[in-house]
CSV table of C-alpha atoms in Angstrom, one decimal:
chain,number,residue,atom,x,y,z
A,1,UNK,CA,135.7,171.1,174.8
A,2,UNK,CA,135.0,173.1,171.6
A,3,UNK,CA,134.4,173.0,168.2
A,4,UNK,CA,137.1,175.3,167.2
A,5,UNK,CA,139.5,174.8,164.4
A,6,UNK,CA,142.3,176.8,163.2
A,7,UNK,CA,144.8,176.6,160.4
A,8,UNK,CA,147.3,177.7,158.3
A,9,UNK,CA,146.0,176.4,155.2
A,10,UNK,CA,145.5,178.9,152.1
A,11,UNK,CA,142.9,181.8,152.4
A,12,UNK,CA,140.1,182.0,149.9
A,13,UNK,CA,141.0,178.8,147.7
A,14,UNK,CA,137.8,178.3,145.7
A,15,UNK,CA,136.3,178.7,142.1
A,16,UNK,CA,135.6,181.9,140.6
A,17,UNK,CA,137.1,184.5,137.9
A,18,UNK,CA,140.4,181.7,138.3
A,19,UNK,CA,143.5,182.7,136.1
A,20,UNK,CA,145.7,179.9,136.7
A,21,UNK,CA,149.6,180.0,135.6
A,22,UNK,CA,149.5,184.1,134.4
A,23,UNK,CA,153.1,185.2,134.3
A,24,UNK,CA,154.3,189.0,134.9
A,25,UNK,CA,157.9,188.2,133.5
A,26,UNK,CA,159.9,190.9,132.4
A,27,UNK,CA,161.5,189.3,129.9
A,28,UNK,CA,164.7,188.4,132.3
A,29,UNK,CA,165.6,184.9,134.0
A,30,UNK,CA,162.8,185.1,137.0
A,31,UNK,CA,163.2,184.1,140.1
A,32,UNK,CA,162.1,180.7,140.4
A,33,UNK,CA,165.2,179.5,138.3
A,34,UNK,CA,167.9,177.0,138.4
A,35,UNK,CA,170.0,178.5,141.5
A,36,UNK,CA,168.0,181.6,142.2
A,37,UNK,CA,166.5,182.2,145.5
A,38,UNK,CA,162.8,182.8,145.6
A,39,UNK,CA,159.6,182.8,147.6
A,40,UNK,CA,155.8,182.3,147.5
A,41,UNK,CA,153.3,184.7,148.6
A,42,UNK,CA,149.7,184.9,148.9
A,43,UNK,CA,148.3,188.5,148.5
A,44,UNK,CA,145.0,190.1,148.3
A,45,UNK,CA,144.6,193.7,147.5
A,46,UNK,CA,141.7,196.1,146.5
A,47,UNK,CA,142.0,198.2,143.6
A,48,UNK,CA,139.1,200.4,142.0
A,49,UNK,CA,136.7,198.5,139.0
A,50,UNK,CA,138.1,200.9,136.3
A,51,UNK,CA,140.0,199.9,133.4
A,52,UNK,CA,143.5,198.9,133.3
A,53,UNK,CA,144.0,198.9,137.2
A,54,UNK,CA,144.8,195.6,137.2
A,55,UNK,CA,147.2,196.0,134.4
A,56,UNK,CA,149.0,198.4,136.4
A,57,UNK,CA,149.1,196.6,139.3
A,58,UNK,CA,150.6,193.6,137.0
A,59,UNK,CA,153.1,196.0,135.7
A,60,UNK,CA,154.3,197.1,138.9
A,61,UNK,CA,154.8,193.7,140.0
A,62,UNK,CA,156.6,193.0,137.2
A,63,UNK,CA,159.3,195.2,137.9
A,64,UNK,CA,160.4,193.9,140.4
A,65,UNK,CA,160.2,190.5,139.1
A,66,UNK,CA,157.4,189.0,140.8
A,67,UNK,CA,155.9,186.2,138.8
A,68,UNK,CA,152.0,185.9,139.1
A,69,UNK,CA,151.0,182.5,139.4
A,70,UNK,CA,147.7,182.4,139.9
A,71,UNK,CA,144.7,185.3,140.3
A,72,UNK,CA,141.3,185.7,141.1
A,73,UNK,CA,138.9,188.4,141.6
A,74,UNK,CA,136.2,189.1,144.0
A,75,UNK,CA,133.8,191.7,143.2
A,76,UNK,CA,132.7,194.3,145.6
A,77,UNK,CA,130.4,196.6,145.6
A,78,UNK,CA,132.9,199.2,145.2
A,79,UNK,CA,136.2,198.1,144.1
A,80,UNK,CA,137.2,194.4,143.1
A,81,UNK,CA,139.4,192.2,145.8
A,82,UNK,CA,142.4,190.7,144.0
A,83,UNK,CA,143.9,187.5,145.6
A,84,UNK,CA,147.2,186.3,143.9
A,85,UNK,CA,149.6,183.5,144.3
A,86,UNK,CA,153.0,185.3,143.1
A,87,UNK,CA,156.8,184.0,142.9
A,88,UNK,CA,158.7,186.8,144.4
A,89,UNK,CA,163.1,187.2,144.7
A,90,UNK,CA,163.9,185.7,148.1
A,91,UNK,CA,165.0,189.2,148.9
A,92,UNK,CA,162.2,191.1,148.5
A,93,UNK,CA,160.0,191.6,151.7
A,94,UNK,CA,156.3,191.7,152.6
A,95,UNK,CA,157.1,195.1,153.6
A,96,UNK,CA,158.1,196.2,150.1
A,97,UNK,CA,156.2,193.9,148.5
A,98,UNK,CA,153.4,195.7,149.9
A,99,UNK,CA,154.9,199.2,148.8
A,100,UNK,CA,154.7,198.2,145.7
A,101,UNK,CA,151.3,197.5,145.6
A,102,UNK,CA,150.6,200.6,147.0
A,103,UNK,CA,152.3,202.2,144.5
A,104,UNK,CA,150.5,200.6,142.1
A,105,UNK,CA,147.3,201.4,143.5
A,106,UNK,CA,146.2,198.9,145.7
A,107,UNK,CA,144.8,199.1,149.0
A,108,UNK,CA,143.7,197.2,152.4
A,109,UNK,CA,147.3,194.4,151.3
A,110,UNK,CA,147.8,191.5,152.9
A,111,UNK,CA,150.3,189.3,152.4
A,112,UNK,CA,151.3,185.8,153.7
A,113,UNK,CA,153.9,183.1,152.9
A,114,UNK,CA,153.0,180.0,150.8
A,115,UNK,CA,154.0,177.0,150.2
A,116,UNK,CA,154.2,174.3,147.5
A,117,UNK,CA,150.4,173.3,148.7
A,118,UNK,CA,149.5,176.6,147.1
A,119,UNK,CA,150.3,175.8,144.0
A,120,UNK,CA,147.4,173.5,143.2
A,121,UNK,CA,144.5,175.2,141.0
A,122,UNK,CA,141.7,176.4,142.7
A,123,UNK,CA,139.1,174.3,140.8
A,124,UNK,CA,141.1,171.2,141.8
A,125,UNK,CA,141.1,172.2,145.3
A,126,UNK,CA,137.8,172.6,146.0
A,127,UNK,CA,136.4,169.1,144.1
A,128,UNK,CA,138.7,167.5,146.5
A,129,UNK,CA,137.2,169.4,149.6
A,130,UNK,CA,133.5,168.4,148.2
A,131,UNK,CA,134.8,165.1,147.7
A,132,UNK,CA,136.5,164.7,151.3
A,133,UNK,CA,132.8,166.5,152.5
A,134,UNK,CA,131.0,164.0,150.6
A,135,UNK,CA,132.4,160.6,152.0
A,136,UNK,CA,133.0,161.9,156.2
A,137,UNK,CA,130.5,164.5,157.9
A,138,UNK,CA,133.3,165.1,160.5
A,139,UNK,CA,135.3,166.7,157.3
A,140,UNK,CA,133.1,169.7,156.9
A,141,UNK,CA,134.7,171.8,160.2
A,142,UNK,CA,138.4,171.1,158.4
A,143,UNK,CA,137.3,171.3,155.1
A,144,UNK,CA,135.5,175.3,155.5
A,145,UNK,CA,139.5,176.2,157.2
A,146,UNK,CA,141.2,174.9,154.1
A,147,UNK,CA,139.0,176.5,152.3
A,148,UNK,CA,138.7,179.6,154.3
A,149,UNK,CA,142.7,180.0,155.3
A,150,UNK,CA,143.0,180.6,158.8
A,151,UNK,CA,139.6,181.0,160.6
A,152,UNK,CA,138.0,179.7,164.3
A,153,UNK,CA,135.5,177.5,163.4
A,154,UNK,CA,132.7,177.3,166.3
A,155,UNK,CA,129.6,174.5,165.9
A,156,UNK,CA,126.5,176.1,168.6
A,157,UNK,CA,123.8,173.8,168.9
A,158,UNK,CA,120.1,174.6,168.4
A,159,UNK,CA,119.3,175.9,171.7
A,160,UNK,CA,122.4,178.2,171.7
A,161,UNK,CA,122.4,178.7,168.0
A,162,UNK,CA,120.7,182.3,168.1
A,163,UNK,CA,122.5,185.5,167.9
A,164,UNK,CA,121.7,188.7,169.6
A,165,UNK,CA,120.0,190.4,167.5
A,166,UNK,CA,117.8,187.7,166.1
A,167,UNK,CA,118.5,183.7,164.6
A,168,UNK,CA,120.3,183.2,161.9
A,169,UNK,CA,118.5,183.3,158.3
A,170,UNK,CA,118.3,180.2,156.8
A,171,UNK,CA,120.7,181.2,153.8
A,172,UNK,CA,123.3,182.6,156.3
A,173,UNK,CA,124.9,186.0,157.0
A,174,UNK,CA,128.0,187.7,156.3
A,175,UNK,CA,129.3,190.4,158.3
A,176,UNK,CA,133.2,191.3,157.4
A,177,UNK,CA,135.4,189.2,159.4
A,178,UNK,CA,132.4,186.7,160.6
A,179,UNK,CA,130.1,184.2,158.7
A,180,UNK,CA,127.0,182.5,160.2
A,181,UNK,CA,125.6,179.5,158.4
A,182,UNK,CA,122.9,177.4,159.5
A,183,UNK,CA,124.2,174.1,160.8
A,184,UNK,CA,122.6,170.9,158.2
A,185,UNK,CA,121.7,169.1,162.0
A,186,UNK,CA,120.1,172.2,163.1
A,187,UNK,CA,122.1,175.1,165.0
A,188,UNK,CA,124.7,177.2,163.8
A,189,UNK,CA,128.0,177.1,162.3
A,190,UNK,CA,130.4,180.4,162.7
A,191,UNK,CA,133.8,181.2,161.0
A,192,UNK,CA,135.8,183.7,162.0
A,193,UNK,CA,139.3,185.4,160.5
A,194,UNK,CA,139.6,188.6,162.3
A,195,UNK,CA,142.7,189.2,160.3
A,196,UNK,CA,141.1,189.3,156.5
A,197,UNK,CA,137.6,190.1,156.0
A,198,UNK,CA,135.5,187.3,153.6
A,199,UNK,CA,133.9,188.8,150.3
A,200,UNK,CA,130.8,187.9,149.2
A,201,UNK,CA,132.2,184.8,146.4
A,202,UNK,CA,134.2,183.0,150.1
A,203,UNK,CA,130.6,182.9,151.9
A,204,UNK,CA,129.0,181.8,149.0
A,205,UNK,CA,131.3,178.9,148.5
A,206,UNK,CA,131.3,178.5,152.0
A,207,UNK,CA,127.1,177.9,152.1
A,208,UNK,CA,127.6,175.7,148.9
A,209,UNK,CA,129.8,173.2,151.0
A,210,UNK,CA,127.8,173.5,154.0
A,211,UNK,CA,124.7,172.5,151.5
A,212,UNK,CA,126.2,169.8,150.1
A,213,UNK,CA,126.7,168.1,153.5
A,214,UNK,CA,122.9,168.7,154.4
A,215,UNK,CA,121.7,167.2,151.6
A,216,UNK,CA,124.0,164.4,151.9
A,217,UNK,CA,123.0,163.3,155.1
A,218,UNK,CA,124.9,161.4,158.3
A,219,UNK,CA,128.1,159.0,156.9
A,220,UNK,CA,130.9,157.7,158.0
A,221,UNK,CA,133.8,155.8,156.2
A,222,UNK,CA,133.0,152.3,156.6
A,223,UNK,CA,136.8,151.1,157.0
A,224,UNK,CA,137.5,149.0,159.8
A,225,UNK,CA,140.2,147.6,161.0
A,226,UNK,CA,140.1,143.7,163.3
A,227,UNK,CA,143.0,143.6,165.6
A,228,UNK,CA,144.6,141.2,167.5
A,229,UNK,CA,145.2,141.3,171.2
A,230,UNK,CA,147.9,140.0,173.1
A,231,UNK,CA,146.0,137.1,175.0
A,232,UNK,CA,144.7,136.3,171.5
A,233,UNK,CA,141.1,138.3,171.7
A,234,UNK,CA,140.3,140.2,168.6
A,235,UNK,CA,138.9,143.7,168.4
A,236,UNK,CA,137.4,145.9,165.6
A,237,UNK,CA,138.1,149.4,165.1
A,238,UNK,CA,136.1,151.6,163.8
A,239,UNK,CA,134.8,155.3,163.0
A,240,UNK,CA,131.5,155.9,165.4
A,241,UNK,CA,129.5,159.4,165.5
A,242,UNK,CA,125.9,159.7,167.5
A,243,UNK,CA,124.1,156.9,166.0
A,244,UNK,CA,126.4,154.9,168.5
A,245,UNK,CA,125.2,156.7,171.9
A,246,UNK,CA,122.9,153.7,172.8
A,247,UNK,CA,126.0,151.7,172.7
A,248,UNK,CA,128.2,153.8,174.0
A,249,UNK,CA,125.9,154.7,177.0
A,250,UNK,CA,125.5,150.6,177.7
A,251,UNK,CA,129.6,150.8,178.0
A,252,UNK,CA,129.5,153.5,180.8
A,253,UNK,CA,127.1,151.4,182.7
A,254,UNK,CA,129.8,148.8,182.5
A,255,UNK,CA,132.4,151.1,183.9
A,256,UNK,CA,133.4,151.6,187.7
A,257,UNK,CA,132.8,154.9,189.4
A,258,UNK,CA,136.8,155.2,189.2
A,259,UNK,CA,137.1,154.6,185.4
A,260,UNK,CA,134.3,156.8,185.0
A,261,UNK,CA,135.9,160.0,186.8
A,262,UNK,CA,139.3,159.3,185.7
A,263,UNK,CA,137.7,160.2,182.3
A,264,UNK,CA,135.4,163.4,183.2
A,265,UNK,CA,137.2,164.8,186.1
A,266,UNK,CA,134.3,165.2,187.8
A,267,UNK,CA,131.4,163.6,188.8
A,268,UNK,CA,130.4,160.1,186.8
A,269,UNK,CA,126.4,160.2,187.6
A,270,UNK,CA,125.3,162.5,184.1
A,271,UNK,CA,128.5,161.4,182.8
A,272,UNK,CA,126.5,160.0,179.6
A,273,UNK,CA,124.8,163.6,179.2
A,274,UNK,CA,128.1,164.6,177.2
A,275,UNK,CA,128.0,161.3,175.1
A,276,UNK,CA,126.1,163.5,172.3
A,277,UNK,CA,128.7,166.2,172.3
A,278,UNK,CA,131.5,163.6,171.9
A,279,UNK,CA,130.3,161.3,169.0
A,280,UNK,CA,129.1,164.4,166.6
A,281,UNK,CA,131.1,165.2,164.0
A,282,UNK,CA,130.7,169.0,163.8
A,283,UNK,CA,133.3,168.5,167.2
A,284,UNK,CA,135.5,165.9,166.0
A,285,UNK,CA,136.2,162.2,165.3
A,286,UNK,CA,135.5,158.8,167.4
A,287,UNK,CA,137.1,155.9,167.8
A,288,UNK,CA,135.1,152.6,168.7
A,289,UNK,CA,136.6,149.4,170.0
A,290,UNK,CA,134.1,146.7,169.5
A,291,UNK,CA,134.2,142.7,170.4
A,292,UNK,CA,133.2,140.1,167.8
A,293,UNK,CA,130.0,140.2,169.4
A,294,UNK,CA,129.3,144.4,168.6
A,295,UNK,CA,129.6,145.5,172.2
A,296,UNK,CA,131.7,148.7,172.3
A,297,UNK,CA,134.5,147.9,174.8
A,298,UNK,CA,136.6,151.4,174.3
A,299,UNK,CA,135.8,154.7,172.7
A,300,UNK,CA,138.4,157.6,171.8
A,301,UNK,CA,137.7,161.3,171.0
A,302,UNK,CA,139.6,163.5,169.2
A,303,UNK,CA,138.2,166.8,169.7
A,304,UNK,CA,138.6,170.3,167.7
A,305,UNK,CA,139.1,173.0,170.6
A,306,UNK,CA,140.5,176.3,169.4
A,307,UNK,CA,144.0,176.3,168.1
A,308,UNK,CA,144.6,173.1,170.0
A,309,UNK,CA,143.1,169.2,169.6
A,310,UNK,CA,142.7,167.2,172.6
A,311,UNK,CA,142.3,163.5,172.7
A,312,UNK,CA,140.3,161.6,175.5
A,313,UNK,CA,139.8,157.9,175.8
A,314,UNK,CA,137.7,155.5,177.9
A,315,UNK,CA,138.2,152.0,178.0
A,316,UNK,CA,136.0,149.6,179.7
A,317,UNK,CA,137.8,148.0,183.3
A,318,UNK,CA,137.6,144.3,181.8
A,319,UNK,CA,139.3,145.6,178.9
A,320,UNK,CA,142.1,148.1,180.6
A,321,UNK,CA,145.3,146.9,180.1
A,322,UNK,CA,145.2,144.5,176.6
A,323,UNK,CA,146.9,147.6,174.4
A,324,UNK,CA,143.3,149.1,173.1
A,325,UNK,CA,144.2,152.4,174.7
A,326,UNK,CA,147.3,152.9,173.0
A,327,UNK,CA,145.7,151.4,169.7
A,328,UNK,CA,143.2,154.3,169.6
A,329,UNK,CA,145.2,156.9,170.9
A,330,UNK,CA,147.7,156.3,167.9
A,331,UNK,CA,145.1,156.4,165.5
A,332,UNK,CA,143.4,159.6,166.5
A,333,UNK,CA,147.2,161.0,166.9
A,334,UNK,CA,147.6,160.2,163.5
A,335,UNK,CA,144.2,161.5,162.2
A,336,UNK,CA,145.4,165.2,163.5
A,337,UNK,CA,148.7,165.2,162.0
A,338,UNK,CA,147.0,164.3,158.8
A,339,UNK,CA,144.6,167.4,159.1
A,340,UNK,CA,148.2,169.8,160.1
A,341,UNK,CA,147.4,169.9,163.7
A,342,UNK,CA,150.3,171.6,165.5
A,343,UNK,CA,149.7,169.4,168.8
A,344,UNK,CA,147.5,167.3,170.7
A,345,UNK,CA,146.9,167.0,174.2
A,346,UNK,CA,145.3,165.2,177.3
A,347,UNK,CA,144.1,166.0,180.2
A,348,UNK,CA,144.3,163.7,182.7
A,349,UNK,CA,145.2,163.1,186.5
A,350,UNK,CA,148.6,161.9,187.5
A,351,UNK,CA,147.3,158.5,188.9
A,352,UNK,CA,145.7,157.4,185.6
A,353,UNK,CA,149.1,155.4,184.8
A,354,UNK,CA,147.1,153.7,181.6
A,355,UNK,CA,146.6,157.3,179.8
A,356,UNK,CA,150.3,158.5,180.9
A,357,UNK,CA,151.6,155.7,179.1
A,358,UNK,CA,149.3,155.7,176.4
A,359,UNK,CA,151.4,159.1,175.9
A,360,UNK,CA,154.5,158.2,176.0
A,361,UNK,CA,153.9,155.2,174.0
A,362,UNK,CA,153.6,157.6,170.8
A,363,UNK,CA,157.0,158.1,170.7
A,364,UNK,CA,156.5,161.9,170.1
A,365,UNK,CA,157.9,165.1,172.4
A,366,UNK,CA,155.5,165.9,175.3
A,367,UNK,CA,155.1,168.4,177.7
A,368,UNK,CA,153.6,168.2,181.2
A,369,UNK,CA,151.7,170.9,183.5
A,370,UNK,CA,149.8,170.5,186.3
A,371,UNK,CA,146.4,173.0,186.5
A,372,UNK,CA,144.9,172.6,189.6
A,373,UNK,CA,145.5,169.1,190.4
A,374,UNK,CA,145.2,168.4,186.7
A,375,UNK,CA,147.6,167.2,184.6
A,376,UNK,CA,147.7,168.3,181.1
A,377,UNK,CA,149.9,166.2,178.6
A,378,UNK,CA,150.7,167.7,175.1
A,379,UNK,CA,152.0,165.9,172.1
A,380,UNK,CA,153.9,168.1,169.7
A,381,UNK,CA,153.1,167.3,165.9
A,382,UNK,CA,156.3,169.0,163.4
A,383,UNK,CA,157.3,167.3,161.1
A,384,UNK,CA,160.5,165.8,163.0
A,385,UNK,CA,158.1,164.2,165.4
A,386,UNK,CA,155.9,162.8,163.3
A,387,UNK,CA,158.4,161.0,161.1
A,388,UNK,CA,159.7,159.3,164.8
A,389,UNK,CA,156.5,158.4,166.5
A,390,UNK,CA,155.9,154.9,166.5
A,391,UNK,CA,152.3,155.4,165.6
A,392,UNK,CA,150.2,152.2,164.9
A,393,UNK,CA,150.6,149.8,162.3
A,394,UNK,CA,146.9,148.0,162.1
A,395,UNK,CA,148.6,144.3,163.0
A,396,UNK,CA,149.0,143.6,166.7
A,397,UNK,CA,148.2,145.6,169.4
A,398,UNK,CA,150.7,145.3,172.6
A,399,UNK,CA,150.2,145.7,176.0
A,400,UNK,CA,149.5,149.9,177.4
């Protein structure tokens, strides 16, 4: 279980040198009119720090009817990076686009497709990613990817959080297609995007957001939600993280051997060792199930590992069986497909009939494949799917 995130959100949205709405019209109808086909693209480009390379680049684009939405700069020590959000004919492909860049002078192009997302200013975009920062911890891994475009995000604790070479400085380090910031709990965070190398302004708004969470401290929202049971019984849930591990470890005490190894595969006698792990959010977001009384009665995980999010639940044997482990599971479904997660999945054994269920109970397209006596349940998160599931409602909670 990692700490990896990955996404296709927009590369290098952030403030700095922002030129929001600039237009490289020709004069004729462009291509984002009534009944014309068109297409957004993200580019970045180098070009050298003299005078009018830019213009020429602009002018190049411009006839071949590429509209220029949006542009920043990113000084380097030699050249300037140039990252634009351009309208292009639907025609025209990233192939040629890039020839005409080229052509224009530019070099070291990339080019991705957009979206509508895109089109919200840069500024904007990263307020609401300090504002997202400032009200959950467990925001900061997904806000650096939105920020950052498509990166692997790895949290390494303090022990591991040294490099070879020597630790981490404490204002961070960039080295092309990897940045290493300290962690606010100690330890260190690394973001990766082998594909597009970060310049100097992305790590510097990167350490700002990292910052911003230090000095902000451990939070949580404080929403919770009381459901009713079945039989009657009400249950709160609620967002947990590692102030809960007392709590949490009282709970596995409760559990049978059988409860405890259908959950960690493995053997159930450390089983609390990974309890710090699972409740920080540098590696995800839990659920709690509590009683009237406070005692945590179930607990649900949903974990960043790699391209992929995995879910995991543990419910308490007196409380198996009342709907709690489909209640959670919906919720933390729902929390991925909220942060563009292309999947979820489980793993489980084939006799835990509870989590199987629990699965199918979503309502959403699974897949099954057994690794090594394992079985490995995924949830697939389009669009489609997500408009079908029956996710939760926050009323009643059925039986699993």
């Amino acid at each position: 279980m990692g700490a990896d995130t990955e996404s296709g959100a927009g590369a290098g949205a952030g403030i700095g040198n922002d030129t929001a709405a600039t237009t490289a019209s020709d004069g004729r109808a462009d291509d984002g009119g009534e009944g014309v086909d068109s297409a957004l693209w993200r580019m970045r480009t180098t070009v050298r720090d003299a005078p009018g390379s830019l213009a020429a680049l602009c002018a190049a684009l411009a006839e071949r009817r590429v509209d220029i939405l949006s542009l920043q700069t990113h000084p380097l020590a030699e050249g300037t990076v140039d990252e634009f959000l351009l309208r292009a004919p639907g025609e025209l492909t990233a192939t040629e686009l890039v020839e005409v860049v080229s052509a224009a002078g530019g070099a070291d192009t990339w080019t991705e497709r957009a979206d509508a997302h895109d089109l919200v200013d840069a500024p904007t975009r990263v307020l609401a990613l300090a504002a997202r920062t400032a009200q959950d911890a467990a925001e900061l891994p997904l806000a650096l990817r939105q920020l950052l475009g498509r990166c692997t995000i790895r949290s390494l604790p303090a022990a591991a959080g040294g490099r070879p070479g020597g630790e981490v400085p404490p204002e961070g380090s960039l080295e092309d297609t990897v940045l290493r910031l300290r962690a606010p709990e100690g330890g260190v965070i690394t973001v990766e995007r082998p594909y597009l190398p970060f310049t100097p302004a992305e790590f510097a708004r990167a350490r700002a957001l990292v910052e911003l969470d230090a000095r902000l401290g451990p939070r949580l929202p404080r929403g919770r939600d009381v459901l009713t049971l079945a039989e009657g019984s009400d249950i709160t849930v609620r967002r947990a993280d590692t102030r809960d591990v007392p709590a949490a470890k009282a709970m596995h005490e409760r559990c049978s051997a059988r409860t405890l190894g259908m959950r960690y595969h493995g053997p159930v006698g450390d089983a609390d060792r990974y309890l710090n792990h699972l409740l920080s959010p540098r590696f995800g977001r839990t659920l709690a199930a509590q009683t009237a009384s406070g005692r945590i009665v179930g607990l649900g995980h949903l974990l960043w590992d790699g391209d992929e999010t995995e879910v995991a639940l543990l419910v308490e044997d007196a409380w198996q069986h009342r709907g709690i482990g489909g209640e959670l599971l919906g919720r933390l479904v729902a929390m991925a497909a909220e942060t563009d997660c292309a999947s979820v999945y489980a793993v489980t054994q084939a006799s835990n009939t509870g989590m199987v269920a629990a699965m199918r109970g979503l309502g959403l397209p699974l897949d099954y494949q057994i690794e090594e006596g394992t079985l490995v349940i995924t949830a697939r998160l389009d669009s489609a799917s997500r408009a079908a599931a029956r996710l939760p409602q926050g009323q009643r909670i059925g039986r699993d």
